[in-house]
Structures are given as C-alpha cells and as structure tokens.
Amino acid sequence: MTLTTLGASCAGGALWFSAALFALEPAHAAGERERLEAGREVIDRLNLGQPQPALEAMREEFPFLADATQGYALGEVWGREVLDDRTRQLITVGVFAALGQPAYMKIHAGYALNAGVSEEELKEVIYLTTVHAGFPPAIAASVALAELFEERRQLVEAGS
C-alpha cells in the first residue's frame, strides 16, 4: 500500500496526509520556527496558557507529527484571523462529533468553554450532529461532553 492510498483510505486521512506533505516540503528554518511559534501562541490562547497534554504526549514518541500539527494545523490554519476562536471551536466540536471522535471533541469543547461558548451552545452542536451524522456519534459525543462538564464542575468546587 502506498502512502497515497493509505492516506486516502483513512477517514480524515487525506487531511492529515496533506498536512504531513506540507510539513515535508523544504522550508527555511526561520519559517518553520515562525509556524511553530504561531502554533504555540494558539495553544496558549486556547488552553489559557497551559500546554496541550495530547500534543505533548505525541511529542514524546512522534516529534515530527507533533511539530507538523503545531506548525501547520495550529500555526497556519488556526492562526488565521478570518474566524474567531469561539467560532472555530464550535465548528471543530461539530466536526469531531460527526466524525465519531469524542476524545478530540472533548478537548475542543474544553477550548470552546475557554473561548466563552456556553454549555447550552455545546449541547446544541451535539443535537445538530444527530441530523447530519446520526445518533451513534451524537450519543458518543454527549457522553464525552457530560464528562467534561462534570470535570469542570469538580474543578470549580475544589477551588471554592
């Protein structure tokens, strides 16, 4: 199997394959540093100054993939100014819910809450998922979202 057929055969693989190809292209070291720095700034903004645990865990075993994600997905795409963070997060939560990726959806739902999205708005995104992706992905997303809400409530209670 070639990389092209592998990337095309995976759900969402084409997107990640494209990002990997972009990262493989020769670039000035300064340009790469700028993309990585832009990606770090996005992480800081979305995660309220904290490192992103999933990205840092990836960096341990797959540093190239972590850098490609930080430089391209975050630095190049998320760093664009056409949409605000709140809007991007609502879209991303819906996409990951529809794709049946509740773990990623949960991460971005947390960022959405950080960006000022309400719990009710996130619930509406999950309700809408039933129309376009069906009940199984929406139900999986609702479980992950309920876990996130409970984790956040416990943090608030512990801080009080």
PDB file of C-alpha atoms in Angstrom:
ATOM      1  CA  MET A   1       0.000   0.000   0.000  1.00  0.00           C
ATOM      2  CA  THR A   2       1.380   3.413  -0.893  1.00  0.00           C
ATOM      3  CA  LEU A   3       1.244   6.427   1.363  1.00  0.00           C
ATOM      4  CA  THR A   4      -1.276   7.981  -1.009  1.00  0.00           C
ATOM      5  CA  THR A   5      -3.707   5.061  -0.813  1.00  0.00           C
ATOM      6  CA  LEU A   6      -3.159   4.732   2.925  1.00  0.00           C
ATOM      7  CA  GLY A   7      -3.918   8.407   3.472  1.00  0.00           C
ATOM      8  CA  ALA A   8      -6.947   8.302   1.186  1.00  0.00           C
ATOM      9  CA  SER A   9      -8.335   5.143   2.799  1.00  0.00           C
ATOM     10  CA  CYS A  10      -8.483   6.511   6.325  1.00  0.00           C
ATOM     11  CA  ALA A  11     -11.365   8.674   7.481  1.00  0.00           C
ATOM     12  CA  GLY A  12      -9.867  12.097   7.682  1.00  0.00           C
ATOM     13  CA  GLY A  13      -6.562  10.641   6.494  1.00  0.00           C
ATOM     14  CA  ALA A  14      -6.420  12.904   3.484  1.00  0.00           C
ATOM     15  CA  LEU A  15      -6.359  15.972   5.722  1.00  0.00           C
ATOM     16  CA  TRP A  16      -3.573  14.638   7.910  1.00  0.00           C
ATOM     17  CA  PHE A  17      -1.685  13.309   4.880  1.00  0.00           C
ATOM     18  CA  SER A  18      -1.881  16.765   3.295  1.00  0.00           C
ATOM     19  CA  ALA A  19      -0.587  18.348   6.498  1.00  0.00           C
ATOM     20  CA  ALA A  20       2.287  15.866   6.602  1.00  0.00           C
ATOM     21  CA  LEU A  21       3.187  16.591   2.974  1.00  0.00           C
ATOM     22  CA  PHE A  22       3.158  20.301   3.714  1.00  0.00           C
ATOM     23  CA  ALA A  23       5.496  19.744   6.647  1.00  0.00           C
ATOM     24  CA  LEU A  24       7.843  17.645   4.463  1.00  0.00           C
ATOM     25  CA  GLU A  25       8.367  20.436   1.953  1.00  0.00           C
ATOM     26  CA  PRO A  26      11.700  22.198   2.291  1.00  0.00           C
ATOM     27  CA  ALA A  27      11.316  25.375   4.302  1.00  0.00           C
ATOM     28  CA  HIS A  28      13.569  27.967   5.797  1.00  0.00           C
ATOM     29  CA  ALA A  29      14.389  27.146   9.371  1.00  0.00           C
ATOM     30  CA  ALA A  30      13.191  30.636  10.266  1.00  0.00           C
ATOM     31  CA  GLY A  31       9.839  29.996   8.544  1.00  0.00           C
ATOM     32  CA  GLU A  32       9.445  26.725  10.404  1.00  0.00           C
ATOM     33  CA  ARG A  33      10.293  28.409  13.713  1.00  0.00           C
ATOM     34  CA  GLU A  34       7.707  31.106  12.965  1.00  0.00           C
ATOM     35  CA  ARG A  35       4.991  28.500  12.267  1.00  0.00           C
ATOM     36  CA  LEU A  36       5.859  26.602  15.447  1.00  0.00           C
ATOM     37  CA  GLU A  37       5.803  29.827  17.471  1.00  0.00           C
ATOM     38  CA  ALA A  38       2.456  30.809  15.933  1.00  0.00           C
ATOM     39  CA  GLY A  39       1.139  27.351  16.851  1.00  0.00           C
ATOM     40  CA  ARG A  40       2.411  27.726  20.415  1.00  0.00           C
ATOM     41  CA  GLU A  41       0.631  31.070  20.684  1.00  0.00           C
ATOM     42  CA  VAL A  42      -2.621  29.448  19.560  1.00  0.00           C
ATOM     43  CA  ILE A  43      -2.207  26.685  22.169  1.00  0.00           C
ATOM     44  CA  ASP A  44      -1.519  29.280  24.867  1.00  0.00           C
ATOM     45  CA  ARG A  45      -4.618  31.234  23.868  1.00  0.00           C
ATOM     46  CA  LEU A  46      -6.960  28.227  23.596  1.00  0.00           C
ATOM     47  CA  ASN A  47      -5.705  26.431  26.696  1.00  0.00           C
ATOM     48  CA  LEU A  48      -5.374  29.515  28.905  1.00  0.00           C
ATOM     49  CA  GLY A  49      -1.574  29.438  28.985  1.00  0.00           C
ATOM     50  CA  GLN A  50      -1.280  25.723  29.728  1.00  0.00           C
ATOM     51  CA  PRO A  51       0.466  23.172  27.483  1.00  0.00           C
ATOM     52  CA  GLN A  52      -1.779  20.865  25.470  1.00  0.00           C
ATOM     53  CA  PRO A  53      -1.382  17.391  27.051  1.00  0.00           C
ATOM     54  CA  ALA A  54      -2.289  15.347  23.948  1.00  0.00           C
ATOM     55  CA  LEU A  55       0.173  17.290  21.810  1.00  0.00           C
ATOM     56  CA  GLU A  56       2.938  16.992  24.399  1.00  0.00           C
ATOM     57  CA  ALA A  57       2.315  13.244  24.732  1.00  0.00           C
ATOM     58  CA  MET A  58       2.561  12.938  20.943  1.00  0.00           C
ATOM     59  CA  ARG A  59       5.811  14.895  21.017  1.00  0.00           C
ATOM     60  CA  GLU A  60       7.430  12.157  23.159  1.00  0.00           C
ATOM     61  CA  GLU A  61       7.168   9.390  20.537  1.00  0.00           C
ATOM     62  CA  PHE A  62       6.254  11.299  17.377  1.00  0.00           C
ATOM     63  CA  PRO A  63       8.040  14.667  17.455  1.00  0.00           C
ATOM     64  CA  PHE A  64       7.697  15.198  13.704  1.00  0.00           C
ATOM     65  CA  LEU A  65       3.925  14.687  13.883  1.00  0.00           C
ATOM     66  CA  ALA A  66       3.673  16.991  16.901  1.00  0.00           C
ATOM     67  CA  ASP A  67       5.654  19.704  15.111  1.00  0.00           C
ATOM     68  CA  ALA A  68       3.583  19.262  11.936  1.00  0.00           C
ATOM     69  CA  THR A  69       0.382  19.578  13.969  1.00  0.00           C
ATOM     70  CA  GLN A  70       1.646  22.595  15.887  1.00  0.00           C
ATOM     71  CA  GLY A  71       3.182  24.320  12.870  1.00  0.00           C
ATOM     72  CA  TYR A  72       0.569  23.615  10.221  1.00  0.00           C
ATOM     73  CA  ALA A  73      -2.772  22.875  11.916  1.00  0.00           C
ATOM     74  CA  LEU A  74      -2.317  25.411  14.684  1.00  0.00           C
ATOM     75  CA  GLY A  75       0.207  27.914  13.329  1.00  0.00           C
ATOM     76  CA  GLU A  76      -1.007  28.080   9.726  1.00  0.00           C
ATOM     77  CA  VAL A  77      -4.715  27.240   9.910  1.00  0.00           C
ATOM     78  CA  TRP A  78      -5.818  28.138  13.442  1.00  0.00           C
ATOM     79  CA  GLY A  79      -3.636  31.240  13.328  1.00  0.00           C
ATOM     80  CA  ARG A  80      -5.698  32.723  10.505  1.00  0.00           C
ATOM     81  CA  GLU A  81      -7.797  35.719  11.504  1.00  0.00           C
ATOM     82  CA  VAL A  82     -10.901  35.135   9.363  1.00  0.00           C
ATOM     83  CA  LEU A  83     -12.765  33.297  12.143  1.00  0.00           C
ATOM     84  CA  ASP A  84     -12.509  33.965  15.850  1.00  0.00           C
ATOM     85  CA  ASP A  85     -11.568  31.208  18.318  1.00  0.00           C
ATOM     86  CA  ARG A  86     -15.148  30.851  19.543  1.00  0.00           C
ATOM     87  CA  THR A  87     -16.475  30.179  16.041  1.00  0.00           C
ATOM     88  CA  ARG A  88     -13.593  27.818  15.167  1.00  0.00           C
ATOM     89  CA  GLN A  89     -14.218  25.834  18.335  1.00  0.00           C
ATOM     90  CA  LEU A  90     -17.950  25.446  17.678  1.00  0.00           C
ATOM     91  CA  ILE A  91     -17.170  24.192  14.170  1.00  0.00           C
ATOM     92  CA  THR A  92     -14.437  21.869  15.395  1.00  0.00           C
ATOM     93  CA  VAL A  93     -16.631  20.384  18.122  1.00  0.00           C
ATOM     94  CA  GLY A  94     -19.294  19.650  15.497  1.00  0.00           C
ATOM     95  CA  VAL A  95     -16.814  18.102  13.081  1.00  0.00           C
ATOM     96  CA  PHE A  96     -15.240  15.818  15.674  1.00  0.00           C
ATOM     97  CA  ALA A  97     -18.682  14.841  16.987  1.00  0.00           C
ATOM     98  CA  ALA A  98     -19.831  13.994  13.445  1.00  0.00           C
ATOM     99  CA  LEU A  99     -16.652  12.027  12.760  1.00  0.00           C
ATOM    100  CA  GLY A 100     -17.251   9.950  15.870  1.00  0.00           C
ATOM    101  CA  GLN A 101     -14.106  11.243  17.592  1.00  0.00           C
ATOM    102  CA  PRO A 102     -15.346  12.026  21.117  1.00  0.00           C
ATOM    103  CA  ALA A 103     -11.858  12.304  22.661  1.00  0.00           C
ATOM    104  CA  TYR A 104     -10.832  15.079  20.253  1.00  0.00           C
ATOM    105  CA  MET A 105     -14.290  16.614  20.532  1.00  0.00           C
ATOM    106  CA  LYS A 106     -13.890  16.767  24.311  1.00  0.00           C
ATOM    107  CA  ILE A 107     -10.539  18.575  24.033  1.00  0.00           C
ATOM    108  CA  HIS A 108     -12.014  21.174  21.692  1.00  0.00           C
ATOM    109  CA  ALA A 109     -15.188  21.503  23.751  1.00  0.00           C
ATOM    110  CA  GLY A 110     -12.925  22.493  26.646  1.00  0.00           C
ATOM    111  CA  TYR A 111     -11.289  25.099  24.436  1.00  0.00           C
ATOM    112  CA  ALA A 112     -14.754  26.266  23.381  1.00  0.00           C
ATOM    113  CA  LEU A 113     -15.712  26.799  27.023  1.00  0.00           C
ATOM    114  CA  ASN A 114     -12.444  28.713  27.485  1.00  0.00           C
ATOM    115  CA  ALA A 115     -13.421  30.881  24.496  1.00  0.00           C
ATOM    116  CA  GLY A 116     -16.790  31.796  26.017  1.00  0.00           C
ATOM    117  CA  VAL A 117     -19.072  29.164  24.478  1.00  0.00           C
ATOM    118  CA  SER A 118     -21.789  28.077  26.908  1.00  0.00           C
ATOM    119  CA  GLU A 119     -22.697  24.522  27.868  1.00  0.00           C
ATOM    120  CA  GLU A 120     -26.093  25.056  26.219  1.00  0.00           C
ATOM    121  CA  GLU A 121     -24.448  26.060  22.930  1.00  0.00           C
ATOM    122  CA  LEU A 122     -22.262  22.939  23.006  1.00  0.00           C
ATOM    123  CA  LYS A 123     -25.334  20.798  23.642  1.00  0.00           C
ATOM    124  CA  GLU A 124     -26.995  22.364  20.587  1.00  0.00           C
ATOM    125  CA  VAL A 125     -23.996  21.374  18.463  1.00  0.00           C
ATOM    126  CA  ILE A 126     -24.450  17.770  19.625  1.00  0.00           C
ATOM    127  CA  TYR A 127     -28.196  17.891  18.924  1.00  0.00           C
ATOM    128  CA  LEU A 128     -27.432  19.146  15.407  1.00  0.00           C
ATOM    129  CA  THR A 129     -24.984  16.267  14.952  1.00  0.00           C
ATOM    130  CA  THR A 130     -27.915  13.834  15.025  1.00  0.00           C
ATOM    131  CA  VAL A 131     -29.264  15.389  11.822  1.00  0.00           C
ATOM    132  CA  HIS A 132     -26.049  15.199   9.806  1.00  0.00           C
ATOM    133  CA  ALA A 133     -24.157  12.263  11.303  1.00  0.00           C
ATOM    134  CA  GLY A 134     -26.765  10.217  13.145  1.00  0.00           C
ATOM    135  CA  PHE A 135     -27.478   9.238  16.697  1.00  0.00           C
ATOM    136  CA  PRO A 136     -24.462   6.983  17.485  1.00  0.00           C
ATOM    137  CA  PRO A 137     -21.818   9.711  17.012  1.00  0.00           C
ATOM    138  CA  ALA A 138     -24.038  12.261  18.775  1.00  0.00           C
ATOM    139  CA  ILE A 139     -24.572   9.933  21.724  1.00  0.00           C
ATOM    140  CA  ALA A 140     -20.815   9.237  21.988  1.00  0.00           C
ATOM    141  CA  ALA A 141     -20.201  12.995  21.875  1.00  0.00           C
ATOM    142  CA  SER A 142     -22.852  13.619  24.539  1.00  0.00           C
ATOM    143  CA  VAL A 143     -21.124  11.180  26.894  1.00  0.00           C
ATOM    144  CA  ALA A 144     -17.766  12.918  26.396  1.00  0.00           C
ATOM    145  CA  LEU A 145     -19.371  16.334  26.823  1.00  0.00           C
ATOM    146  CA  ALA A 146     -21.117  15.275  30.039  1.00  0.00           C
ATOM    147  CA  GLU A 147     -17.736  14.048  31.358  1.00  0.00           C
ATOM    148  CA  LEU A 148     -16.147  17.401  30.506  1.00  0.00           C
ATOM    149  CA  PHE A 149     -18.937  19.345  32.213  1.00  0.00           C
ATOM    150  CA  GLU A 150     -18.600  17.203  35.349  1.00  0.00           C
ATOM    151  CA  GLU A 151     -14.790  17.576  35.378  1.00  0.00           C
ATOM    152  CA  ARG A 152     -15.146  21.353  35.095  1.00  0.00           C
ATOM    153  CA  ARG A 153     -17.741  21.473  37.885  1.00  0.00           C
ATOM    154  CA  GLN A 154     -15.460  19.447  40.161  1.00  0.00           C
ATOM    155  CA  LEU A 155     -12.583  21.846  39.482  1.00  0.00           C
ATOM    156  CA  VAL A 156     -14.805  24.795  40.402  1.00  0.00           C
ATOM    157  CA  GLU A 157     -15.968  23.071  43.581  1.00  0.00           C
ATOM    158  CA  ALA A 158     -12.391  22.164  44.550  1.00  0.00           C
ATOM    159  CA  GLY A 159     -11.320  25.767  44.026  1.00  0.00           C
ATOM    160  CA  SER A 160     -14.132  27.151  46.171  1.00  0.00           C
TER     161      SER A 160
END
